[in-house]
Short mmCIF file of C-alpha atoms in Angstrom, two decimals:
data_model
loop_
_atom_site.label_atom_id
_atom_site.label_comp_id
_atom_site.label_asym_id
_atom_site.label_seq_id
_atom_site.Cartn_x
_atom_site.Cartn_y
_atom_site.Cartn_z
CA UNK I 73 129.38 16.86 -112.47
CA UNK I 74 127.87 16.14 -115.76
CA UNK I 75 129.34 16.61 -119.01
CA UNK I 76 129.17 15.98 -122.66
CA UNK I 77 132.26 16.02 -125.31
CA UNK I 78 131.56 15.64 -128.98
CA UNK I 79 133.20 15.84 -131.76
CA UNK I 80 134.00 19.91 -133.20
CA UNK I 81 133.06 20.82 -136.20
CA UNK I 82 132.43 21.48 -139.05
CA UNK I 83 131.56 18.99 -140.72
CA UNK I 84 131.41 18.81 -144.50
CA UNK I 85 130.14 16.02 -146.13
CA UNK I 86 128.75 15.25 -149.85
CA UNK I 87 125.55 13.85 -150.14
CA UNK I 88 124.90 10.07 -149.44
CA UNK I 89 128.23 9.99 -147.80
CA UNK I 90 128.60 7.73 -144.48
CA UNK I 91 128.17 10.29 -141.48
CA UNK I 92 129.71 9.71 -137.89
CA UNK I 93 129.49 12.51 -134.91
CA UNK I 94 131.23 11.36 -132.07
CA UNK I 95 129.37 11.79 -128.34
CA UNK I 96 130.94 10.84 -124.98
CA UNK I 97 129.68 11.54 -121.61
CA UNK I 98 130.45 11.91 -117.84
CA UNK I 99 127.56 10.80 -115.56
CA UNK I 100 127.60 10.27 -111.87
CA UNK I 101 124.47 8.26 -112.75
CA UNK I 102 122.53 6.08 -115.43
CA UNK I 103 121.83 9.37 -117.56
CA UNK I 104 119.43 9.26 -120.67
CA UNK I 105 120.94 10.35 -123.89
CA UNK I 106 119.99 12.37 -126.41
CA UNK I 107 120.82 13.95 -130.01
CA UNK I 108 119.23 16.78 -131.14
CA UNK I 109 119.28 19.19 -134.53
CA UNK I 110 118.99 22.80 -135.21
CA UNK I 111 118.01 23.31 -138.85
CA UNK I 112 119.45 27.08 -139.73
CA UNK I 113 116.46 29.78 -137.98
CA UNK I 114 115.04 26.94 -136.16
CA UNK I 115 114.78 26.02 -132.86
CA UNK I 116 116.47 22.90 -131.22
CA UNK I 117 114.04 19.45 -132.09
CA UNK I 118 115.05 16.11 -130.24
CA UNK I 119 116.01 13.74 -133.27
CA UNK I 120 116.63 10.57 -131.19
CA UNK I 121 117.30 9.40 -127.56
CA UNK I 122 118.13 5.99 -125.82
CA UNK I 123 117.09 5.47 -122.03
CA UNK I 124 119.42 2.74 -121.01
CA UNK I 125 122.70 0.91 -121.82
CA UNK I 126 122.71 -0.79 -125.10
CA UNK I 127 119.29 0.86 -126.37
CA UNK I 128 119.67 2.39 -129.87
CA UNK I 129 117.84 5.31 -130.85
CA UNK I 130 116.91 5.93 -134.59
CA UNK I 131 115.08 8.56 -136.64
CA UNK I 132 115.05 10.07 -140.14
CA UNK I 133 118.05 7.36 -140.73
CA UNK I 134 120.11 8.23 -138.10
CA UNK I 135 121.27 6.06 -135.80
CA UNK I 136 122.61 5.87 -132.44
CA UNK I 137 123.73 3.32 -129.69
CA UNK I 138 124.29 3.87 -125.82
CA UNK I 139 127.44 2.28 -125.04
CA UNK I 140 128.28 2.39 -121.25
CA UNK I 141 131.07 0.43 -121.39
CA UNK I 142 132.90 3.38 -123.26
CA UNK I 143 130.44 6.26 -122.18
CA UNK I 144 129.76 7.16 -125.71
CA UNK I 145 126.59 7.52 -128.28
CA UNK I 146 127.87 8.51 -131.31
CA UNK I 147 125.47 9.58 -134.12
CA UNK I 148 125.83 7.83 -137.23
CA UNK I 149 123.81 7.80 -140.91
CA UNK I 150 124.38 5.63 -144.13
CA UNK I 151 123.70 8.29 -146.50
CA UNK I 152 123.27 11.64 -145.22
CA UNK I 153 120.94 14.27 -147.73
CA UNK I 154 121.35 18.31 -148.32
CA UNK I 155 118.63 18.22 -145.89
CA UNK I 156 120.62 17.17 -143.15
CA UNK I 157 122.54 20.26 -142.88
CA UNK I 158 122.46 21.72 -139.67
CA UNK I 159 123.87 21.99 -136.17
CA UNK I 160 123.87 18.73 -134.17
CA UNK I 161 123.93 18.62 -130.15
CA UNK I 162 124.67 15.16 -128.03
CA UNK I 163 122.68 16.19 -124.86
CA UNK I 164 122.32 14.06 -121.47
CA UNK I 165 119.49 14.23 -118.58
CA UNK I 166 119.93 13.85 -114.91
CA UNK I 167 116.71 12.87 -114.90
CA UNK I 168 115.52 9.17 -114.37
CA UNK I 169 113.02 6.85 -115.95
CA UNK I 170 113.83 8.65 -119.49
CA UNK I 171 112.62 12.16 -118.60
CA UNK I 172 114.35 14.93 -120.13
CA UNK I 173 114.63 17.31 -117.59
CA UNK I 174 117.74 18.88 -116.74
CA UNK I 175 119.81 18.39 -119.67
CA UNK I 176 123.64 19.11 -120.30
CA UNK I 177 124.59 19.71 -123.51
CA UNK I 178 127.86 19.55 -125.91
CA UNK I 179 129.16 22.33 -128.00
CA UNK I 180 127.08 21.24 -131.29
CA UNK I 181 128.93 19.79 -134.50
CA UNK I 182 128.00 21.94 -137.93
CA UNK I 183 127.02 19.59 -140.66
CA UNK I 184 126.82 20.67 -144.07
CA UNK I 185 126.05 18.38 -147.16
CA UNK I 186 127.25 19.48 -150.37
CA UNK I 187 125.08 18.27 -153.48
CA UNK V 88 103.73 18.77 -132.82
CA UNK V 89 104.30 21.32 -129.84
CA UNK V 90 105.64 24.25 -130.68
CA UNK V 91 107.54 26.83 -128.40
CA UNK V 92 107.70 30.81 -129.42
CA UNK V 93 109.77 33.09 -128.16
CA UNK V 94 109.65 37.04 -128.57
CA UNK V 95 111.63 38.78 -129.86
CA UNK V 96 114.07 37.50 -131.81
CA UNK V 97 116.52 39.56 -131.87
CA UNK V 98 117.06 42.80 -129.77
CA UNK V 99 119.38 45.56 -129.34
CA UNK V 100 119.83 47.81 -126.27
CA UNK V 101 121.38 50.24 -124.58
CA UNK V 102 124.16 49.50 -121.74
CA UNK V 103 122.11 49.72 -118.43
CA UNK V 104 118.97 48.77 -119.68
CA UNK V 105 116.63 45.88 -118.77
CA UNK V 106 115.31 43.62 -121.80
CA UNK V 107 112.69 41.31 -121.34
CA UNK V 108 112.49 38.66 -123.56
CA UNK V 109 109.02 35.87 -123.36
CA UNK V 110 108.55 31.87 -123.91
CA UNK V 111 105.63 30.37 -124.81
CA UNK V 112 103.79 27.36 -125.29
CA UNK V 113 101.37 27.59 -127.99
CA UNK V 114 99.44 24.63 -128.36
CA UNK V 115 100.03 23.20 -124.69
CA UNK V 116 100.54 23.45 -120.92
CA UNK V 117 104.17 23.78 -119.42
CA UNK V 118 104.35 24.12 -115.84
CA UNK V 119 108.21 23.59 -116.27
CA UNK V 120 110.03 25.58 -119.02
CA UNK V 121 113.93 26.50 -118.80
CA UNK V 122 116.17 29.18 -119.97
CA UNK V 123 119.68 28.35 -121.70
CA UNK V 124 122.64 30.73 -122.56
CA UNK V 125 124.42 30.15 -125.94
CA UNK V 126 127.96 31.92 -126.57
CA UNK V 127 129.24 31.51 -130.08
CA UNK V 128 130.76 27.99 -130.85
CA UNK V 129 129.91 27.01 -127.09
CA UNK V 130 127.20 24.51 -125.65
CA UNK V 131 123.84 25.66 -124.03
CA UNK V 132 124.21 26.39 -120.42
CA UNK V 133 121.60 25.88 -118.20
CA UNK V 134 120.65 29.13 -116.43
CA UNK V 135 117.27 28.45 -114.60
CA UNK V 136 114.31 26.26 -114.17
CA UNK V 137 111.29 28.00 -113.93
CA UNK V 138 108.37 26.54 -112.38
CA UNK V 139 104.85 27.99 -112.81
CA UNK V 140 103.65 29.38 -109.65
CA UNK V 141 106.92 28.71 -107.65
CA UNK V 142 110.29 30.58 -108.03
CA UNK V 143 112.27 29.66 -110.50
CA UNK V 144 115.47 27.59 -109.33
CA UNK V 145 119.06 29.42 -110.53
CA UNK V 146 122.10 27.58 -111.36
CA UNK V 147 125.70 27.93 -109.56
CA UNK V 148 126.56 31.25 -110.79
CA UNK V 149 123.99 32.47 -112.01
CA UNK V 150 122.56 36.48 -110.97
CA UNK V 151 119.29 35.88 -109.42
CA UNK V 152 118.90 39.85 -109.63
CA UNK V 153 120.28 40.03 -112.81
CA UNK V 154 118.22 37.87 -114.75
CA UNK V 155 114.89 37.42 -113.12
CA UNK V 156 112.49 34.89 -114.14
CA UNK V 157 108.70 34.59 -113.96
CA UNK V 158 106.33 31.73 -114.91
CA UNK V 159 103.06 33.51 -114.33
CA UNK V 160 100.87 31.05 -116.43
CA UNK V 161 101.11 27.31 -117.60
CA UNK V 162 101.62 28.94 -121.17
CA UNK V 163 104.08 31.86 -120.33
CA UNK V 164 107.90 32.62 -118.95
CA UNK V 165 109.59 35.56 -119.27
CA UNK V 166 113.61 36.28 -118.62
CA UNK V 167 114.36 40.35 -117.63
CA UNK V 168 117.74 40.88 -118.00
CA UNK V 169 118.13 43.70 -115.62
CA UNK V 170 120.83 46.62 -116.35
CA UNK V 171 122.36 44.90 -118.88
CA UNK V 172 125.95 45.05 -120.12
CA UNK V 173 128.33 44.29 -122.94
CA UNK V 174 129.16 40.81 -121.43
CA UNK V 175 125.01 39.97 -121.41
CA UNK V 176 125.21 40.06 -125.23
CA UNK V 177 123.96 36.09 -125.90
CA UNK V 178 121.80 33.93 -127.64
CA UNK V 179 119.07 33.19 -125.12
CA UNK V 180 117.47 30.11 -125.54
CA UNK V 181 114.03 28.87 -123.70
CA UNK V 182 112.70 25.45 -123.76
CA UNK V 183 108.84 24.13 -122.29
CA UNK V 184 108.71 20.29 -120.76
CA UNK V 185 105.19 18.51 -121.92
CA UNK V 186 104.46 15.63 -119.89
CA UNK V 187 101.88 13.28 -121.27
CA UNK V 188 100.52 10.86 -119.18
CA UNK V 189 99.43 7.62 -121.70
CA UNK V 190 100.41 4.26 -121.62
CA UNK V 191 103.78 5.23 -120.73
CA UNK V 192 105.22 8.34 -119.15
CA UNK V 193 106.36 10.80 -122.16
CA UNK V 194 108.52 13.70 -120.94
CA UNK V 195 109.84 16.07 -123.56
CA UNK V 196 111.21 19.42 -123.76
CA UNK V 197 110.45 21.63 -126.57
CA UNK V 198 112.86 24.18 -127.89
CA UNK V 199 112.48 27.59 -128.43
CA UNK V 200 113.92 29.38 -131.49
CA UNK V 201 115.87 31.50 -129.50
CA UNK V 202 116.46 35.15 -128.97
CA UNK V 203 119.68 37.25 -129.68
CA UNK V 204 120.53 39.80 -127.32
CA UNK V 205 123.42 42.32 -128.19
CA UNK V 206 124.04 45.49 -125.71
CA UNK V 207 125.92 48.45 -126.61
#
């Protein structure tokens, strides 16, 4: 079946450091990929996704690339903020044509940004 | 943006007792919302899709009778956990999938904060 690995946490950072979370993925498919964030109380809000091999998703800064030669979409972000601070989660969908439905998740990486 | 609620947030109860806990989609339709289990330091397990009108669809090893699941309304889905027990203590997690039919297809799901359940 499906599956997601990504990098354990935590994560501490200070601000404007360089920020990488690793994501790889097993797919019996062409799965869409997905990161999302959990900002502390909050619920979980997509921050990026990428549809197909080689398409880069970006928001807020972050940045990252579907690789399906090494079945990985690692999150990355030049300079990360205090802001940033929260619980990340790679995420794939069995779905097809970029529809979230059905997604498998990782275990979430804790980021926290020191000023 | 759309925004998912879920009620309550947090609940404590008494071994044997059912809980039911609601998800709701407050500024649009969701004829498809699901319901994830959190343990601590783990990923979010799919438990059900729940399809308005329809029964909702369980995943391997998952209690149908245990945790039931109904989608009365396009707006509305509520999880009973049913004589609960230590081991249902969780963070319960529901999310709603808004389809918008434009230019291209969007297809997003929207996230619940969650509810924590903890039995005695």
């Amino acid at each position: 079946g499906n599956s997601v690995t990504q990098m354990e946490g935590p994560v501490t950072l200070s601000e404007e450091a360089f920020l990488t979370i690793n994501c790889t993925y097993t797919a019996t498919g062409y799965p869409s990929l997905f990161w999302y964030v959990q900002y502390p109380g909050e619920g979980l809000q997509l921050l990026l996704k990428a549809t197909k091999a080689d398409d880069k998703g970006s928001n807020k800064g972050f940045e990252a690339t579907y690789r399906k030669e090494t079945t990985s979409f690692h999150l990355e972000k030049g300079s990360v903020q205090v802001s940033d601070s929260a619980v990340y989660f790679c995420a794939l969908s069995e779905g097809s044509g970029g529809s979230n439905y059905k997604l498998t998740f990782g275990k979430g990486t804790l980021l926290t940004v020191n000023p | 943006g759309a925004v998912v609620s879920q009620h309550p947030s947090r609940v404590i109860c008494k071994s044997g007792t059912s809980v039911k806990i609601e998800c709701r989609s407050l500024d649009f339709q969701a004829t498809t919302m699901f319901w994830y289990r959190q343990f601590p330091k783990q990923s979010l397990m799919l438990m059900a899709t729940s399809n308005e009108g329809s029964k909702a669809t369980y995943e391997q090893g998952v209690e149908k009778d245990k945790f039931l699941i109904n989608h009365a309304s396009l707006t509305l889905s509520t999880l009973t956990v049913t004589s609960a027990h230590p081991e249902d203590s969780s963070f319960y997690i529901c999310s709603a999938r808004r389809t918008i039919l434009g230019r291209t297809l969007t297809d997003t799901q929207y996230f619940g904060p969650g509810t924590r359940l903890t039995v005695l």
